Each structure stands twice: as C-alpha cells, then as structure tokens.
Amino acid sequence: MSSDSSKKRKPKVIRTDGGPQEGKRGKADADQDVRYYSEECEVDLRDPIKDYELYRETCQELQRLMAEIQELKSRGIKDNASEIDERRIQSCVHFMTLKKLNRLAHIRLKKGRDQTHEAKQKVDAYHLQLQNLLYEVMHLQKEITKCLEFKSKHEEIELVSLEEFYKEAPPEISRPAITLSEPHQQTLARLDWELEQRKRLAEKYKECLTSKEKILKEIEVKKEYLSSLQPRLNSIMQASLPVQEYLFMPFDQAHKQYETARHLPPPLYVLFVQASAYGQACDKKLVVAIEGSVEEAKALYKPPEDSQDDESDSDAEEEQTTKRRRPTLGVQLDDKRKEMLKRHPLSVTVDLKCKDENVLHLTFYYLMNLNVMTVKAKVTTAVEMTTAISAGDLLSPDSLLNCLYPGDHGRKTPNPANQFQFDKVGILTLSDYVTELGHPYVWVQKLGGLHFPKDQPQHTVAADNSLSASHMELTVKLLRTRLQSRLALHKQFASLEHGVVPVSSECQHLFPTKIVSRLVKWAAIPYEDYAELPYTKDVIEASLAEDTHLYYMALIERGTAKLQAAVVLNPGYSTLPPVFSLCLNWKGERTSSNDDNIRAMESEVNVNYKELWGPKPGYQLLTNQLQRLCMVLDVYLETEPHDTSVEGPKEFPQEKMCLRLVRGPMRLKPFKFNYPQGFFSHR
C-alpha cells in the first residue's frame, strides 16, 4: 500500500509543476488573495462561537478519518486504496477548513488587539484630561485660599479709635451719616483721616529735619571750637603743674585717678570714693591711690571676638594639645584654684600718716570669683628703728591688723557661698592663701560696702556706699591707733631686751624712787610654749589667751629670787591690757595656786591696771606693769620673815616703808604704793 500511495502522490506533484498547472495555480492564487482580503470582512459576519463548534467538529472528523485510514492500512488489502484516497481527500478538505479557521482566528486576534489599543489610547487621553482638570481644580482651590487669606495693608496700620475718629476728623471726611451704617465706607473714611494725619506729620518731620541739620551744624562748630580748646587747656595744665605742687593741689593727678577709677570693680570703687571723700573732708593725711594695669582691667569687659576667630583658635589649640600631653587631674585642679582665687588687675592703696611721719600702707584687692576683698599691710617709719628680736611680730603683715574689731582674725572668708566654691576645687580653707592674697577681714568688706548676712544668705551682694561711709571714720581711727601702739611697743621692746624698763616722767609718781629688782630677760615665745607652762592654765581656761595673741616671757631677778612673768599681749593693746601669770623661784616654786601673795601680785598688774595707764592713749601700760612687778617683788621679798635657822644677815633687808607687814588670815602683804607719802599699804 505504501508503494501504491507513492505512485498516487507523484502524479499530483507533477501536475502541480506543469505549465498549464501553473496557469491554473496563478488563477487560484489570485482567487485566494481576493478571498483573503474578503475574509477580513467575513470575520465581522461570522459568529466566533459557530466557528469554534465547526473547529471541534472538524477536529473530531479528522480524528475519525485518521483512525479509519489507520485501520484500513492495518488490514493491508489492496482494494482499500481507493477508500484511503477518498478519506485522504476528505482529510485535506478538513485541513483546509482548519487553515481557514486559523486565519480567521488570527484576524480576530489582530482586530481585538487593534481595538484594545484604540480603547487604551482613549483611556489614556481621558486620564490626561482628568489630570489636567484636577490640576486646574487644585490651582483654583489655592487661588481661593489666597483670596480668603488675603490681608490688606490697612489691617497692619494702627488706626485711631472710632471715638477719636468721629471726635477729631472733619465732617467731610468722617461723613457719619454714611459711615455709621456701612463698615466699608467707615474703614475708607478712617484711612483717609490716617493719610491726612500722616501728611501733617510728614511736614512736621521735614521741619524737624531742617532744625536738626541747623543744630548739627552748630554742634560741629562747637566741636571744632572745643577740639581747638583741648590743646590749649593741656598746655595750661602743664604750665600750672608747679603751682599745683606748691599749693598741694594736684588737680591733674586727681583727674587721672578718677579716670582710672571707672575701671574699678564696685567694691573697690566704693572704697576709693568713700576713702577719698573722708580724706578730703576729715583727714588730710589720708592718701588714696589706684595701682595696677588699666589695660588688663579694660580687657575684662571687652566683648568676645567673632565665632569664626574662636573656631580657628580652638582648632589651632586642638592641634597643639594633640601634640602635647593631656594635663593631669592635679594640674587641672591647680588651674581651677588659680582661676577661682584670681584678683582684679586694679587695687586701691590707702596711706595713713601719723603725726611722727610714720605711714601705714594698706593695699586692698578684690577677688572677682569669690566676691570678697582682701588687704595687705606695710609700715614705713620716718626714722630707722632699733632692731628688737622680740618685736618681730609687732609690725608683721600677718599680725598687724589682727582683731582690729573683736573676733575679726581675717583667716576665714566672710562670704558663706565661698565654702561651696572651695569644695569644688579642693580648697580646705582660705587661710592657706592669705599670705599671697591678703587677709579678708570683715571690716575690709564693710569698707567696700559688702555685707554677708549669715542668717539670710543672699544670691548677690552689691556694694553699698552707706555701709562703707558708716564704718570709715571709726576704722581709720582704729588703724591709726593700732599703728601708733605697735610702734610704741617696738621702741619699748628694744629697751626691755637690754634690761631697761622705760618709765616716762608722767608716770614716775606711780613708783618709789628706788627699786632693786631688775628685768634681766624679755623674749617672745610661741603659743605652744605658753600653753605648756603650769601656771598659765587659768588664763587659757578663761579664754584670755588665743593663738592670735602675742606671748612674751619676762624674767625679773633680785638676789637669788627669780620671778618669771608669762605675758599675753592682746592685739587690741592698749585698750585691752596685757595679762600676767607669775611664778617665783625662791625657796621653792611659788605660783598663784600655792601662794596668796603671788595671786595678789598678779592682781596688782592685771586688775588694777587702770592706775598704770598713764597719759592717754596709754601706750606705756606694759612698761608700767613691768615696773610695778619689780616694785611688788621688792615688797614681797623684803617683808618675808627672817629664817632664824640660817646664820648671817637677812638676804633682803627691808628698805620700803610699810604700815603693816601682813594682814588678815591670808597674811597678805602691802603692795599698794602711796604717793607722795612714799609708804606701802594694803588695799
């Protein structure tokens, strides 16, 4: 059957390749082209569902024909060739049908795509139109919002009130008949009135400008006159300097001082003003001056430079610090302490002159971060004084001004807020720095107008002129008295160290003409040595001896008897008398605790000290007390009964005339000297 089928196929191929067949084929192709072009129109007329049904039926028919051809070929009977050909022809027809359906499907697909593309283009066009409309809506909404939020410039103008408008505006502008009922017309009328007022003010402004220009021209003329006057005044001042010096009227120097005083901090400025005023009014020997660098003081109040310069400086500093080692914690604390204890570059000096031309130099400083003032003292004598070892602490800057007022030691800061500042930088007390900074006495703060109440602490303490003025006079008197008393003691100590008790002629009547006991030693001792003496405990327990006082040891001898006198010198001498504690070494150790007469001797100098003050201001009290000690020691020794067990004459024969040698159960001796009779009696 395969050979038969091949034989049957060949004629078909030859038939198609022949000439006449080509002509037929060309005509068929032309018909097919016409059909192809007509199929596009046919697609619109045909029902796709029916084509789909035709497609299914054609496929089923092809399956059936193929199955029959397969079955006929499997039988192998030669008679079946015609049937197979017939079925082949039918299959070819079905294939042609499938091809046509395929073409129709492709045409439908192409048309569907074209329709979809056209619909998509329409949708895009509609979407673009919608976006344009939405943009226009949004633009209109913005314009509406702008219109609603629009504020006219007249709303920013502060118009006069309605009452003033109708009261002051003329009727042709106010038009009350119309404006009272129509707010818009009322606003326009008020704006017209505002314009009218501003025109009037503009005219006044022009008039003022013209007058201002005239005045400025006059000022320029006067400035030129004054600028030409300044050199003349300077020349006059220079020429008058000898006259000022001759008449003791330093106007030029005072002017410079007051120019410098503008850069003082408030406490130092108050001190400078009040001290200068007091010196001019009450004390011509008080001289006030300002020392220090004015340029550094000006630099403290200069505004900081631009931030760019600061940034560049900080960058440079960072580069330098990266090259150097970072400072340790101890170095940082030292820097913080120095910054906290920093003094103002300017200081005020006050010179107190006495009648004997001795001068007390006081230099006042201001600690800016602590808001307290300190003072340093120095003494200049007119005549070089004799050096006395025991007088070393009398004129010392650390002890010269101690307790000028009772209890004012100048070791602690009077500002309670400073303790919290000290805790931050590790400073225990200010007393460790007073040698360098000066002493912060309370009276120094008051002279600067500073007051630090302890019961009601204040955040900021301002300098008060009235406080400074109220303490100025008394403080100056106390300072001058302190200087004179210390200088008097200095002279007396020089004599005492040589064993001479100086007694002035005004006080000779307080003592007999002959005193045998002599002072052989006078020396200064520390407080610790004084406290270790057994016969000074009563004085310490009575709080009459403090570490701020001065302590001395006197030794008075007569024969074998030695009287030791421990002396407590209060800083307020001679207003406050010295306190003596006695110990007699003769036939044993005798003190006030075991001998009533020693206690009586102490009373003679400690209790009855007013008799020994002498002429005012009483600077000879100490030497008179020592002279009385020599006198009562003579009375004590001469009135002692003679020991019969000892052979020979009495060691201390009686040379003083006494009414009674002893009196009372305590056997007290007559220590009171009666002038001018010259005898001794009991008190």
Coordinates of C-alpha atoms in Angstrom, one line a residue, residues 80-579:
N80 CA -8.8 -0.4 0.3
A81 CA -6.5 2.1 -1.6
S82 CA -9.5 3.9 -3.1
E83 CA -11.1 4.3 0.2
I84 CA -7.9 5.5 1.8
D85 CA -7.6 8.1 -1.0
E86 CA -11.1 9.2 -0.6
R87 CA -10.6 9.6 3.1
R88 CA -7.4 11.5 2.4
I89 CA -9.2 13.9 0.2
Q90 CA -11.8 14.4 2.9
S91 CA -8.9 15.0 5.4
C92 CA -7.4 17.5 3.1
V93 CA -10.7 19.3 2.9
H94 CA -10.8 19.4 6.7
F95 CA -7.3 20.7 6.9
M96 CA -8.3 23.5 4.6
T97 CA -11.2 24.2 6.9
L98 CA -8.8 24.3 9.9
K99 CA -6.5 26.7 8.0
K100 CA -9.3 29.0 7.2
L101 CA -10.5 28.9 10.8
N102 CA -6.9 29.6 11.9
R103 CA -6.7 32.6 9.6
L104 CA -10.0 33.9 10.9
A105 CA -8.8 33.5 14.4
H106 CA -5.6 35.4 13.7
I107 CA -7.6 38.2 12.0
R108 CA -9.9 38.3 15.0
L109 CA -6.9 38.5 17.3
K110 CA -5.4 41.3 15.3
K111 CA -8.7 43.2 15.3
G112 CA -9.0 42.6 19.1
R113 CA -5.5 43.9 19.6
D114 CA -6.2 46.9 17.5
Q115 CA -9.5 47.6 19.3
T116 CA -7.8 47.2 22.7
H117 CA -5.0 49.6 21.6
E118 CA -7.6 52.1 20.5
A119 CA -9.5 51.8 23.7
K120 CA -6.3 52.1 25.7
Q121 CA -5.4 55.3 23.8
K122 CA -8.8 56.7 24.5
V123 CA -8.5 55.8 28.2
D124 CA -5.0 57.5 28.3
A125 CA -6.5 60.6 26.7
Y126 CA -9.4 60.6 29.2
H127 CA -6.9 60.1 32.1
L128 CA -4.8 63.0 30.9
Q129 CA -7.8 65.2 30.6
L130 CA -8.8 64.1 34.1
Q131 CA -5.3 65.1 35.5
N132 CA -5.5 68.4 33.8
L133 CA -8.9 69.0 35.3
L134 CA -7.6 68.0 38.8
Y135 CA -4.6 70.3 38.4
E136 CA -6.9 73.2 37.4
V137 CA -9.2 72.4 40.4
M138 CA -6.2 72.4 42.8
H139 CA -4.9 75.7 41.3
L140 CA -8.3 77.2 41.7
Q141 CA -8.5 76.0 45.3
K142 CA -5.1 77.6 46.0
E143 CA -6.3 80.9 44.5
I144 CA -9.5 80.7 46.5
T145 CA -7.4 80.1 49.7
K146 CA -5.2 83.0 48.8
C147 CA -8.1 85.2 48.3
L148 CA -9.7 84.0 51.6
E149 CA -6.4 84.6 53.5
F150 CA -5.6 87.9 51.9
K151 CA -4.9 90.6 54.4
S152 CA -5.0 94.2 53.3
K153 CA -2.2 96.5 54.4
H154 CA -4.6 98.7 56.2
E155 CA -5.1 95.9 58.7
E156 CA -1.5 96.4 59.9
I157 CA -2.0 100.1 60.4
E158 CA -2.9 101.1 63.9
L159 CA -5.9 103.4 63.2
V160 CA -7.2 105.7 65.8
S161 CA -10.2 104.6 67.8
L162 CA -13.8 105.3 66.5
E163 CA -14.4 107.7 69.3
E164 CA -11.3 109.8 68.4
F165 CA -12.1 109.5 64.7
Y166 CA -15.6 110.9 65.0
K167 CA -14.4 113.5 67.5
E168 CA -11.3 114.8 65.7
A169 CA -12.0 114.1 62.0
P170 CA -13.8 116.9 60.0
P171 CA -17.3 116.1 58.7
E172 CA -16.3 116.0 55.1
I173 CA -14.0 113.0 55.9
S174 CA -15.9 111.2 58.7
R175 CA -19.4 111.5 57.0
P176 CA -21.2 110.0 60.0
A177 CA -24.5 109.7 58.1
I178 CA -22.9 107.1 55.7
T179 CA -20.1 105.6 57.7
L180 CA -22.0 104.6 60.8
S181 CA -24.2 102.2 58.8
E182 CA -21.6 100.9 56.3
P183 CA -18.4 99.4 57.7
H184 CA -16.6 99.5 54.4
Q185 CA -17.2 103.2 54.0
Q186 CA -16.2 103.7 57.6
T187 CA -12.9 102.0 57.0
L188 CA -12.2 104.1 53.9
A189 CA -13.0 107.2 55.8
R190 CA -10.7 106.2 58.7
L191 CA -7.9 105.5 56.2
D192 CA -8.4 108.9 54.6
W193 CA -8.1 110.5 58.0
E194 CA -5.0 108.5 58.7
L195 CA -3.5 109.7 55.4
E196 CA -4.3 113.3 56.3
Q197 CA -2.7 112.9 59.7
R198 CA 0.4 111.3 58.2
K199 CA 0.8 114.1 55.7
R200 CA 0.7 116.6 58.5
L201 CA 3.3 114.6 60.4
A202 CA 5.5 114.3 57.3
E203 CA 5.5 118.1 57.1
K204 CA 6.5 118.3 60.8
Y205 CA 9.2 115.7 60.2
K206 CA 10.7 117.8 57.4
E207 CA 10.6 120.9 59.6
C208 CA 12.3 118.9 62.4
L209 CA 15.0 117.6 60.0
T210 CA 15.8 121.1 58.9
S211 CA 16.1 122.2 62.5
K212 CA 18.2 119.1 63.3
E213 CA 20.6 120.0 60.4
K214 CA 20.9 123.5 61.8
I215 CA 21.6 122.2 65.3
L216 CA 24.1 119.6 63.9
K217 CA 25.9 122.4 62.1
E218 CA 26.0 124.4 65.4
I219 CA 27.3 121.3 67.2
E220 CA 30.1 120.8 64.6
V221 CA 31.1 124.4 65.0
K222 CA 31.2 124.0 68.8
K223 CA 33.1 120.7 68.5
E224 CA 35.7 122.4 66.4
Y225 CA 36.0 125.1 69.0
L226 CA 36.3 122.5 71.8
S227 CA 38.8 120.5 69.8
S228 CA 41.0 123.5 69.4
L229 CA 40.4 124.4 73.1
Q230 CA 41.7 121.0 74.4
P231 CA 45.4 121.6 73.4
R232 CA 45.2 125.0 75.0
L233 CA 43.9 123.5 78.2
N234 CA 46.6 120.9 78.2
S235 CA 49.2 123.5 77.8
I236 CA 47.6 125.5 80.7
M237 CA 47.5 122.4 82.9
Q238 CA 51.2 121.6 82.1
A239 CA 52.1 125.1 82.9
S240 CA 50.2 125.0 86.2
L241 CA 51.8 121.8 87.5
P242 CA 54.5 123.7 89.5
V243 CA 51.7 125.8 91.1
Q244 CA 49.7 122.7 91.9
E245 CA 52.7 121.1 93.6
Y246 CA 53.5 124.3 95.5
L247 CA 49.9 124.7 96.7
F248 CA 49.5 121.0 97.4
M249 CA 46.5 120.9 95.0
P250 CA 47.2 118.0 92.5
F251 CA 44.2 118.5 90.2
D252 CA 45.9 116.8 87.3
Q253 CA 46.8 113.7 89.3
A254 CA 43.3 113.6 90.8
H255 CA 41.7 113.8 87.4
K256 CA 43.8 110.8 86.2
Q257 CA 42.9 108.8 89.3
Y258 CA 39.2 109.4 88.7
E259 CA 39.6 108.3 85.1
T260 CA 41.2 105.1 86.2
A261 CA 38.5 104.6 88.9
R262 CA 35.9 104.0 86.3
H263 CA 37.5 100.6 85.6
L264 CA 37.5 99.5 89.3
P265 CA 35.1 96.8 90.4
P266 CA 32.1 98.0 92.5
P267 CA 33.6 97.2 96.0
L268 CA 37.0 98.9 95.2
Y269 CA 35.2 101.8 93.6
V270 CA 33.1 102.3 96.8
L271 CA 36.2 102.1 98.9
F272 CA 38.0 104.6 96.7
V273 CA 35.2 107.1 96.6
Q274 CA 34.5 106.9 100.4
A275 CA 38.1 107.0 101.4
S276 CA 38.8 109.9 99.1
A277 CA 35.8 111.8 100.4
Y278 CA 36.8 111.1 104.1
G279 CA 40.4 112.2 103.4
Q280 CA 39.3 115.5 101.8
A281 CA 36.7 116.3 104.5
C282 CA 38.2 115.0 107.7
D283 CA 41.8 113.6 107.4
K284 CA 44.3 115.4 105.2
K285 CA 47.0 112.8 106.0
L286 CA 45.0 110.0 104.4
V287 CA 46.1 109.5 100.8
V288 CA 44.2 107.2 98.4
A289 CA 45.6 106.0 95.1
I290 CA 44.9 103.3 92.4
E291 CA 47.5 100.8 91.3
G292 CA 47.6 98.1 88.6
S293 CA 47.2 97.7 84.9
V294 CA 44.3 99.6 83.4
E295 CA 44.7 97.7 80.1
E296 CA 44.1 94.4 81.8
A297 CA 41.1 95.8 83.6
K298 CA 39.7 97.0 80.2
A299 CA 40.3 93.6 78.7
L300 CA 38.0 92.0 81.3
Y301 CA 35.0 93.9 79.9
K302 CA 35.8 93.6 76.2
P303 CA 33.1 91.6 74.2
P304 CA 34.2 88.2 72.8
E305 CA 35.6 88.1 69.3
D306 CA 33.8 86.6 66.3
S307 CA 32.9 83.0 66.4
Q308 CA 35.0 82.2 63.3
D309 CA 38.1 83.5 65.0
D310 CA 37.2 81.5 68.1
E311 CA 36.8 78.4 65.9
S312 CA 40.1 78.9 64.2
D313 CA 41.8 79.5 67.6
S314 CA 40.1 76.4 69.0
D315 CA 41.3 74.3 66.1
A316 CA 44.8 75.6 66.5
E317 CA 44.7 74.8 70.2
E318 CA 43.4 71.3 69.5
E319 CA 46.3 70.7 67.1
Q320 CA 48.7 71.9 69.8
T321 CA 47.1 69.8 72.5
T322 CA 47.2 66.7 70.4
K323 CA 51.0 67.2 70.1
R324 CA 51.3 67.8 73.9
R325 CA 50.4 65.5 76.7
R326 CA 47.0 66.0 78.3
P327 CA 47.4 67.7 81.7
T328 CA 46.8 65.5 84.8
L329 CA 44.0 65.9 87.2
G330 CA 46.3 67.7 89.7
V331 CA 47.3 70.3 87.2
Q332 CA 43.7 70.9 86.2
L333 CA 42.8 71.4 89.9
D334 CA 45.7 73.9 90.3
D335 CA 44.5 75.8 87.3
K336 CA 40.9 75.9 88.7
R337 CA 42.2 77.1 92.1
K338 CA 44.2 79.9 90.5
E339 CA 41.3 80.9 88.4
M340 CA 39.0 81.0 91.5
L341 CA 41.5 83.0 93.6
K342 CA 42.2 85.4 90.7
R343 CA 42.4 89.1 91.8
H344 CA 41.3 92.1 89.8
P345 CA 44.1 93.8 88.0
L346 CA 43.5 97.1 89.8
S347 CA 43.9 97.7 93.5
V348 CA 43.4 100.6 95.9
T349 CA 46.1 101.8 98.2
V350 CA 45.4 103.8 101.3
D351 CA 48.3 105.5 103.2
L352 CA 47.6 106.6 106.8
K353 CA 50.2 109.1 108.0
C354 CA 50.7 109.8 111.7
K355 CA 52.0 112.9 113.4
D356 CA 55.5 111.5 113.6
E357 CA 55.5 110.9 109.8
N358 CA 55.1 107.1 110.2
V359 CA 53.0 105.6 107.5
L360 CA 50.7 102.6 107.4
H361 CA 50.4 101.4 103.7
L362 CA 47.2 99.4 103.1
T363 CA 46.6 97.7 99.7
F364 CA 43.1 96.5 99.0
Y365 CA 42.4 93.7 96.5
Y366 CA 39.2 92.3 95.1
L367 CA 38.8 88.5 94.4
M368 CA 36.5 88.5 91.4
N369 CA 35.2 84.9 91.6
L370 CA 34.8 84.9 95.4
N371 CA 33.3 88.4 95.6
V372 CA 35.4 89.3 98.7
M373 CA 38.1 91.9 99.4
T374 CA 41.5 91.4 101.0
V375 CA 44.1 93.7 102.4
K376 CA 47.9 93.7 102.8
A377 CA 49.6 96.0 105.3
K378 CA 53.1 97.5 105.4
V379 CA 54.7 100.0 107.8
T380 CA 57.1 102.7 106.8
T381 CA 58.8 104.6 109.7
A382 CA 60.2 108.1 109.5
V383 CA 63.3 107.1 111.5
E384 CA 65.1 103.8 111.3
M385 CA 64.0 101.9 114.4
T386 CA 66.3 99.9 116.7
T387 CA 66.1 96.2 115.8
A388 CA 64.4 94.2 118.5
I389 CA 64.2 90.4 118.3
S390 CA 61.0 90.2 120.4
A391 CA 59.3 92.9 118.3
G392 CA 59.4 90.7 115.2
D393 CA 55.6 90.0 115.1
L394 CA 54.5 93.5 116.1
L395 CA 54.8 95.0 112.6
S396 CA 54.3 91.7 110.7
P397 CA 51.7 92.0 107.9
D398 CA 50.1 88.8 109.2
S399 CA 49.5 90.0 112.7
L400 CA 49.5 93.8 112.5
L401 CA 45.8 94.1 111.7
N402 CA 44.5 91.1 113.6
C403 CA 41.4 91.7 115.7
L404 CA 41.1 95.3 114.8
Y405 CA 37.5 94.6 115.7
P406 CA 36.9 91.9 118.3
G407 CA 37.0 88.4 116.8
D408 CA 38.0 89.5 113.3
H409 CA 41.0 87.3 112.7
G410 CA 41.0 87.5 108.9
R411 CA 41.6 83.8 108.4
K412 CA 38.2 82.7 107.0
T413 CA 36.2 84.2 104.2
P414 CA 33.2 86.2 105.3
N415 CA 31.2 85.1 102.3
P416 CA 29.3 81.8 103.1
A417 CA 29.0 80.9 99.4
N418 CA 32.7 80.6 99.1
Q419 CA 32.8 77.3 101.0
F420 CA 30.8 75.6 98.3
Q421 CA 33.1 77.0 95.7
F422 CA 36.1 75.7 97.7
D423 CA 34.7 72.2 97.8
K424 CA 34.6 72.0 94.0
V425 CA 38.3 72.7 93.6
G426 CA 39.6 71.1 96.8
I427 CA 40.4 74.1 98.9
L428 CA 40.0 73.4 102.6
T429 CA 40.3 77.0 103.9
L430 CA 41.4 80.4 102.7
S431 CA 43.9 80.7 105.5
D432 CA 46.4 78.8 103.3
Y433 CA 46.4 81.5 100.8
V434 CA 46.2 84.7 102.9
T435 CA 49.9 85.3 102.7
E436 CA 49.7 85.7 98.9
L437 CA 46.2 87.1 98.6
G438 CA 45.9 89.2 101.8
H439 CA 43.5 88.9 104.7
P440 CA 39.7 89.0 104.2
Y441 CA 38.8 90.9 107.3
V442 CA 35.2 91.7 107.9
W443 CA 36.0 95.5 108.3
V444 CA 37.6 95.3 104.9
Q445 CA 34.3 94.1 103.4
K446 CA 32.4 96.8 105.1
L447 CA 34.8 99.5 103.8
G448 CA 34.0 98.1 100.3
G449 CA 30.2 98.2 101.0
L450 CA 29.9 94.4 101.2
H451 CA 27.8 92.7 103.8
F452 CA 27.2 89.0 104.0
P453 CA 24.4 88.2 106.4
K454 CA 24.7 84.7 107.9
D455 CA 21.0 84.2 108.9
Q456 CA 19.6 85.3 105.5
P457 CA 22.1 84.4 102.7
Q458 CA 21.7 86.4 99.5
H459 CA 22.4 85.3 96.0
T460 CA 24.2 88.5 95.0
V461 CA 25.8 91.0 97.4
A462 CA 26.0 94.6 96.0
A463 CA 28.4 97.3 97.2
D464 CA 26.6 99.8 99.5
N465 CA 28.0 103.3 99.8
S466 CA 26.2 104.0 103.0
L467 CA 27.7 100.9 104.7
S468 CA 31.2 102.0 103.7
A469 CA 30.6 105.6 104.9
S470 CA 29.3 104.5 108.3
H471 CA 32.4 102.4 109.1
M472 CA 35.1 104.6 107.5
E473 CA 35.8 107.1 110.3
L474 CA 35.9 104.5 113.2
T475 CA 38.1 102.1 111.1
V476 CA 40.6 104.8 110.2
K477 CA 40.9 105.8 113.8
L478 CA 41.4 102.2 114.9
L479 CA 44.1 101.7 112.2
R480 CA 46.0 104.8 113.2
T481 CA 45.7 103.8 116.9
R482 CA 46.9 100.3 116.1
L483 CA 50.0 101.6 114.2
Q484 CA 50.9 104.0 117.0
S485 CA 50.5 101.4 119.7
R486 CA 52.7 98.9 117.8
L487 CA 55.4 101.5 117.1
A488 CA 55.4 102.4 120.8
L489 CA 55.7 98.7 121.8
H490 CA 58.5 98.3 119.3
K491 CA 60.5 101.1 121.0
Q492 CA 59.7 99.7 124.4
F493 CA 60.8 96.1 123.4
A494 CA 64.1 97.4 122.3
S495 CA 64.7 98.8 125.8
L496 CA 63.3 95.7 127.5
E497 CA 65.6 93.4 125.7
H498 CA 68.5 95.4 127.2
G499 CA 67.1 95.1 130.7
V500 CA 65.8 98.7 130.9
V501 CA 62.1 99.3 131.8
P502 CA 61.4 102.7 130.3
V503 CA 59.1 104.9 132.6
S504 CA 58.1 108.3 131.4
S505 CA 58.3 111.3 133.6
E506 CA 54.5 111.5 133.8
C507 CA 54.4 108.0 135.5
Q508 CA 57.3 108.4 137.9
H509 CA 54.9 109.1 140.7
L510 CA 53.5 105.6 140.5
F511 CA 56.7 104.1 141.8
P512 CA 59.2 104.7 144.6
T513 CA 62.5 106.3 143.8
K514 CA 64.4 103.1 144.5
I515 CA 63.5 99.7 143.0
V516 CA 66.1 97.0 143.5
S517 CA 64.6 94.2 141.4
R518 CA 65.7 94.3 137.8
L519 CA 64.4 93.0 134.5
V520 CA 67.0 90.6 133.1
K521 CA 65.2 89.0 130.2
W522 CA 62.5 89.8 127.8
A523 CA 61.7 87.4 124.9
A524 CA 58.9 86.4 122.7
I525 CA 57.6 82.8 123.0
P526 CA 55.1 80.8 120.8
Y527 CA 51.6 80.0 121.9
E528 CA 52.5 76.3 122.4
D529 CA 55.3 77.1 124.9
Y530 CA 53.0 79.4 126.8
A531 CA 50.3 76.7 127.0
E532 CA 52.7 74.2 128.4
L533 CA 53.5 76.4 131.4
P534 CA 51.7 75.0 134.5
Y535 CA 50.9 78.5 136.0
T536 CA 49.1 79.7 132.8
K537 CA 46.2 77.2 132.7
D538 CA 43.8 79.5 134.5
V539 CA 44.3 82.2 131.8
I540 CA 43.8 79.7 129.0
E541 CA 40.7 78.2 130.6
A542 CA 39.3 81.8 130.9
S543 CA 39.7 82.2 127.1
L544 CA 42.0 85.1 127.7
A545 CA 44.8 83.6 125.6
E546 CA 44.2 82.7 121.9
D547 CA 46.6 81.8 119.1
T548 CA 46.1 85.3 117.6
H549 CA 47.6 87.0 120.7
L550 CA 51.3 87.7 121.2
Y551 CA 53.2 85.9 124.0
Y552 CA 56.3 87.0 125.9
M553 CA 58.4 85.8 128.8
A554 CA 59.9 88.3 131.3
L555 CA 62.4 87.4 134.0
I556 CA 62.9 89.7 137.0
E557 CA 65.7 88.9 139.4
R558 CA 66.8 90.1 142.9
G559 CA 69.5 88.2 144.5
T560 CA 68.6 84.5 144.4
A561 CA 64.9 85.2 143.8
K562 CA 63.8 84.9 140.2
L563 CA 60.3 85.9 139.1
Q564 CA 59.0 84.6 135.8
A565 CA 56.2 86.5 134.2
A566 CA 54.3 85.0 131.2
V567 CA 52.6 87.9 129.4
V568 CA 49.6 87.7 127.0
L569 CA 49.5 90.7 124.8
N570 CA 46.1 91.2 123.2
P571 CA 46.1 92.6 119.6
G572 CA 43.9 95.4 120.8
Y573 CA 46.6 96.8 123.2
S574 CA 46.4 99.2 124.9
T575 CA 42.6 99.3 125.0
L576 CA 42.8 95.7 126.3
P577 CA 45.5 95.3 129.0
P578 CA 48.1 92.5 128.9
V579 CA 47.6 89.6 131.3

